[in-house]
Tab-separated table of C-alpha atoms in Angstrom:
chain	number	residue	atom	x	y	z
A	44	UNK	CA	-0.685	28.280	11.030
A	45	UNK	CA	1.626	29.556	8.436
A	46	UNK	CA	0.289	30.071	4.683
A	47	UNK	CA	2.910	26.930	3.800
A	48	UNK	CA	1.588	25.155	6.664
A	49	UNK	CA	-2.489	25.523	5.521
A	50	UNK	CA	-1.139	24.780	1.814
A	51	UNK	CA	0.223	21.743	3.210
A	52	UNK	CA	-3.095	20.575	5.183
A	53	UNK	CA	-5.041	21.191	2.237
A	54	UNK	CA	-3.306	19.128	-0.080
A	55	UNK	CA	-3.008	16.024	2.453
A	56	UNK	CA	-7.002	16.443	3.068
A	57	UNK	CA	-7.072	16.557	-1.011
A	58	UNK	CA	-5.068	13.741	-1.117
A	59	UNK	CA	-6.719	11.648	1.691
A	60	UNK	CA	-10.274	12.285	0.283
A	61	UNK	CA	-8.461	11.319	-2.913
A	62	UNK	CA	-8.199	8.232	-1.902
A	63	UNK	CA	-11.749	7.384	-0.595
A	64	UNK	CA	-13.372	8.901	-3.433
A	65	UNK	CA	-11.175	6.417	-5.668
A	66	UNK	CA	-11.578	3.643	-3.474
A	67	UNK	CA	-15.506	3.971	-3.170
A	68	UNK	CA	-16.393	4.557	-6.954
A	69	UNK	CA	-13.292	3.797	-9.496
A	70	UNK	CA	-10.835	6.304	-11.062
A	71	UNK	CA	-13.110	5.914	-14.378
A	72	UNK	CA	-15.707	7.224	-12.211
A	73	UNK	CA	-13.878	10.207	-10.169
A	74	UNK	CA	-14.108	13.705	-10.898
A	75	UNK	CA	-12.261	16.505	-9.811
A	76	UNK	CA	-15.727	17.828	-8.752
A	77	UNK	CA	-15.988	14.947	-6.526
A	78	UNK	CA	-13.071	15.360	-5.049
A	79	UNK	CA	-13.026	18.635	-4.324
A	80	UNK	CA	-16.750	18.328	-2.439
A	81	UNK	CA	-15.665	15.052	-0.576
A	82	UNK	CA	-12.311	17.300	0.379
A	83	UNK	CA	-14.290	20.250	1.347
A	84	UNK	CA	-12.307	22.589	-0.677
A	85	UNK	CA	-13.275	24.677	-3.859
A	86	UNK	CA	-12.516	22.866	-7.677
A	87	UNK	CA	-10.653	25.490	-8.622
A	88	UNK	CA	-7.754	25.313	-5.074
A	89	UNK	CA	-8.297	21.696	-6.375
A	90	UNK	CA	-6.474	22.284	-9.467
A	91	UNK	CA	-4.322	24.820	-7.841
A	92	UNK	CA	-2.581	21.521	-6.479
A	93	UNK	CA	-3.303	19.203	-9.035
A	94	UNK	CA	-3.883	20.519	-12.192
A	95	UNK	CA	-5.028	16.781	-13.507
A	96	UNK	CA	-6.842	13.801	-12.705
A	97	UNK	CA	-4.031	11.522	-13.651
A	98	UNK	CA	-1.509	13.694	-11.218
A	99	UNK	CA	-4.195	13.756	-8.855
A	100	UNK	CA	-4.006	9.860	-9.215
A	101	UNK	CA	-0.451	9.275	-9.096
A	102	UNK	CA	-0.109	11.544	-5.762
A	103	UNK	CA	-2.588	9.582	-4.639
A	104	UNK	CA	-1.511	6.558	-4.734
A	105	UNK	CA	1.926	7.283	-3.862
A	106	UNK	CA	0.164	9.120	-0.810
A	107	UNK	CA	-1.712	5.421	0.338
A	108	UNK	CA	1.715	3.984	0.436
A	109	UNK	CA	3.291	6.384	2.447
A	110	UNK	CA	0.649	6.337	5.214
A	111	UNK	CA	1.057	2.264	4.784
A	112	UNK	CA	4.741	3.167	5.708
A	113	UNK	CA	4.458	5.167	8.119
A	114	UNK	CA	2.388	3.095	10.012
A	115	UNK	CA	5.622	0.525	10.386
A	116	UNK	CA	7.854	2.882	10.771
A	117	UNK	CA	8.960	2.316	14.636
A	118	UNK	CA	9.221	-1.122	13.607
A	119	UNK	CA	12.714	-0.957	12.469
A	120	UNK	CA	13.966	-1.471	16.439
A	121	UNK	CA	11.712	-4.266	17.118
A	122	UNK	CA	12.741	-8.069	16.972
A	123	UNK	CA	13.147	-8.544	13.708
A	124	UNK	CA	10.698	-11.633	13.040
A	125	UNK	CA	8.049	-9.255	14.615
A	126	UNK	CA	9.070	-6.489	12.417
A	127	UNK	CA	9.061	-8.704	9.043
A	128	UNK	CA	5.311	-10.104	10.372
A	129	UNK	CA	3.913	-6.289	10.896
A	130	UNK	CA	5.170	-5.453	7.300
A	131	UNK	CA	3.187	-8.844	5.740
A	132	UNK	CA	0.389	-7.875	7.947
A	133	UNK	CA	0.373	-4.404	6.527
A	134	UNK	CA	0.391	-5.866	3.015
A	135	UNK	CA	-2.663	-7.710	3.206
A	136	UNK	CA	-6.209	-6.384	3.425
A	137	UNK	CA	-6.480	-6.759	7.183
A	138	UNK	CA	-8.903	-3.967	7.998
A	139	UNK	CA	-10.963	-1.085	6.552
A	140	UNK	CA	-8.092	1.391	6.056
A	141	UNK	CA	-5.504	-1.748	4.244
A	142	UNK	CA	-8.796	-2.554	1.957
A	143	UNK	CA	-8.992	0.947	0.935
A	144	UNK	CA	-5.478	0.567	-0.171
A	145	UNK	CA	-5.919	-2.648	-1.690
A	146	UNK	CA	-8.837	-1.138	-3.623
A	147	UNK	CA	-6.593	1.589	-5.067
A	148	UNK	CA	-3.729	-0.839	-6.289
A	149	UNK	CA	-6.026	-2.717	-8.121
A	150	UNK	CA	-7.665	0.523	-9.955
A	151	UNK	CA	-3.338	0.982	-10.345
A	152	UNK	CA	-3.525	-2.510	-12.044
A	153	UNK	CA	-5.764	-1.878	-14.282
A	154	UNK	CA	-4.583	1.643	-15.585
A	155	UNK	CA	-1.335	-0.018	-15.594
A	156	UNK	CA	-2.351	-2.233	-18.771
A	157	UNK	CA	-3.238	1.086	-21.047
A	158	UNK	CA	-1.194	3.662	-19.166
A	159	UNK	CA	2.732	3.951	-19.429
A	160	UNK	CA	2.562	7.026	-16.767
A	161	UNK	CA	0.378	4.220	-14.136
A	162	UNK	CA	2.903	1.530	-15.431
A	163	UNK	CA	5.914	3.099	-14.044
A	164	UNK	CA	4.064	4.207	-11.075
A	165	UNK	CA	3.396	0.551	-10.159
A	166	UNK	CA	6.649	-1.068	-10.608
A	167	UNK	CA	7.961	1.929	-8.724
A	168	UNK	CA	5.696	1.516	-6.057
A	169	UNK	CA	6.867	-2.595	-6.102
A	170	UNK	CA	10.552	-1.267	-6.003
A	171	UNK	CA	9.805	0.363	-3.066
A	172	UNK	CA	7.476	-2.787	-1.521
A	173	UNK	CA	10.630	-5.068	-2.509
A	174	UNK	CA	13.562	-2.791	-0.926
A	175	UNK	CA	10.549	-2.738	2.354
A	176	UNK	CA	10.649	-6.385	2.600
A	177	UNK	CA	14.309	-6.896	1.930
A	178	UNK	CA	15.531	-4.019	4.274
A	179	UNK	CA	13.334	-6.349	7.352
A	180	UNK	CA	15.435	-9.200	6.278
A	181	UNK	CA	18.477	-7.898	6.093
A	182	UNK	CA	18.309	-6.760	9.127
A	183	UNK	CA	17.296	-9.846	10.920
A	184	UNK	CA	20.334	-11.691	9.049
A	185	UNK	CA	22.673	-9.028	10.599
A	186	UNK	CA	21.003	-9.353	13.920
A	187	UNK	CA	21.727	-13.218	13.634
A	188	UNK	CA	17.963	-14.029	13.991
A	189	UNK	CA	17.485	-15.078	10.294
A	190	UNK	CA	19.719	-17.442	8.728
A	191	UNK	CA	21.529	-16.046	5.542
A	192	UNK	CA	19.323	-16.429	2.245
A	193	UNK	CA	18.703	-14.856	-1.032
A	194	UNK	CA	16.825	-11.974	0.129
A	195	UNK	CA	15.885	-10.924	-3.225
A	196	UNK	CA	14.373	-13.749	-4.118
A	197	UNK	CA	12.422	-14.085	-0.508
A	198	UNK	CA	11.225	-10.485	-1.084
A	199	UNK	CA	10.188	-11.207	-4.110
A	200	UNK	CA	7.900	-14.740	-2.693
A	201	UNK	CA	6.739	-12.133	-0.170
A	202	UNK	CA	5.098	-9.920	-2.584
A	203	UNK	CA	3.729	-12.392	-4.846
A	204	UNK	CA	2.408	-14.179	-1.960
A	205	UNK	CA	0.370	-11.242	-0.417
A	206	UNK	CA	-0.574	-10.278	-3.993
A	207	UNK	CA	-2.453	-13.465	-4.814
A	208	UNK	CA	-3.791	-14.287	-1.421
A	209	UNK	CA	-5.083	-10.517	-0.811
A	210	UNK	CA	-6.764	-10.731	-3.476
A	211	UNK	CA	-8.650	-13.615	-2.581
A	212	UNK	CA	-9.563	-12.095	0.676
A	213	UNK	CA	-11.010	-8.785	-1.286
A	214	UNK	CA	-13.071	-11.386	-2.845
A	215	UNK	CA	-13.807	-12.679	0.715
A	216	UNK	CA	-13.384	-15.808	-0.601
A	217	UNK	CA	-14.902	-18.491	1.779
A	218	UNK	CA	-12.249	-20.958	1.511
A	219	UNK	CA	-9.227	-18.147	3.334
A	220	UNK	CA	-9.450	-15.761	6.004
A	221	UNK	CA	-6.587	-13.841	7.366
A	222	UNK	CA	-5.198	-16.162	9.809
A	223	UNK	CA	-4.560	-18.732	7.313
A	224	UNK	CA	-3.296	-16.217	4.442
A	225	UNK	CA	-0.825	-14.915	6.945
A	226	UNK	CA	-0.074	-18.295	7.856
A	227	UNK	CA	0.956	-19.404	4.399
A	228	UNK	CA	2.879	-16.783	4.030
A	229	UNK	CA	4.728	-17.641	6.994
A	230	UNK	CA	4.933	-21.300	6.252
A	231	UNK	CA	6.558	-20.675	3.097
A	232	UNK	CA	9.274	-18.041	3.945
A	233	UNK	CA	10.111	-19.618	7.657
A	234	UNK	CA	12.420	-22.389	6.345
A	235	UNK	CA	15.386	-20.178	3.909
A	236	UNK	CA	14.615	-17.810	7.316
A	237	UNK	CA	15.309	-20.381	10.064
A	238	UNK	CA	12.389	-18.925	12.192
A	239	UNK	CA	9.188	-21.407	13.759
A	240	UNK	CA	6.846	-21.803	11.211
A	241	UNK	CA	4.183	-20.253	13.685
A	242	UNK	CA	3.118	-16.802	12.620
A	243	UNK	CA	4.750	-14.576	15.282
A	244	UNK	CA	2.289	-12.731	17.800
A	245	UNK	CA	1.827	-9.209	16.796
């Protein structure tokens, strides 16, 4: 391994144990201490990479989306209702890993009130959710699958949709699972697509 190659493993193990650290306990909470021990590296190659814990933070976050990305990544040749339902079902809390992200938007939420740095992060971050959404659309309107529609405006149902109802199911609210947030979802976007309002097998 190449010295650029071990920098680069270091700082996605920093990054990754970033993210659980902020996840379990709350940015107020995290040290750099902390995160250095959970990452198994020394503080000081911790600061090496990120010199603060509001860097540390941003790279973070922007590091839980990525991954969240990635993980949809071959979807861009699949049929393109399938491809739109993968994206919604990475944008709810589905399993352990999606929680973890959905923990670390809302500590973004928060900071976001008092913090114009965390403020830009997060409607950068949406930019990039909304362009996500929008690009799956397009593409199924090309395709001839979707019918035309506003796709800015659907992308932007999309998001508030997931938004509201993942939150409920972090709050594993008794009255919504996961079947029926992704079915509302569905329900509500289905007609300006022209697609069965039957959440498409994934």
């Amino acid at each position: 391994m190449t010295k650029v190659e071990r920098a680069l493993e270091t700082r996605e193990r920093i990054l990754t144990a970033a993210c659980e650290v902020i996840a379990e306990i709350g940015f107020e909470n995290v040290s750099m201490r902390k995160v250095a021990e959970h990452a198994g590296v020394s503080k000081a190659l911790l600061h090496y990479h990120f010199d603060t814990r509001e860097k540390l933070f941003a790279e973070a976050m922007t590091h839980s989306f990525a991954q969240t990305g990635t993980d949809t990544e071959g979807d861009a040749g699949s049929v393109p209702a399938v491809a739109l339902a993968r994206i919604l079902r990475s944008m709810l809390p589905s399993d352990a890993e999606l929680r973890q992200d959905w923990k670390l938007w809302q500590e973004l939420w928060v900071r976001a009130q008092r913090d114009a740095a965390a403020r830009h992060l997060a409607v950068d971050l949406y930019d990039q959710l909304h362009a996500w959404v929008g690009g799956a659309v397009e593409r199924g309107i090309e395709s001839g699958e979707f019918d035309d529609c506003d796709v800015a405006a659907l992308s932007t149902l999309v998001l508030a949709l997931c938004d509201g109802l993942g939150i409920r199911l972090m709050l594993d609210d008794p009255r919504l699972d996961l079947a029926a947030a992704r079915s509302t979802i569905w329900r509500a976007i289905a007609p300006a697509l022209g697609v069965p309002e039957t959440f498409p097998e994934l």
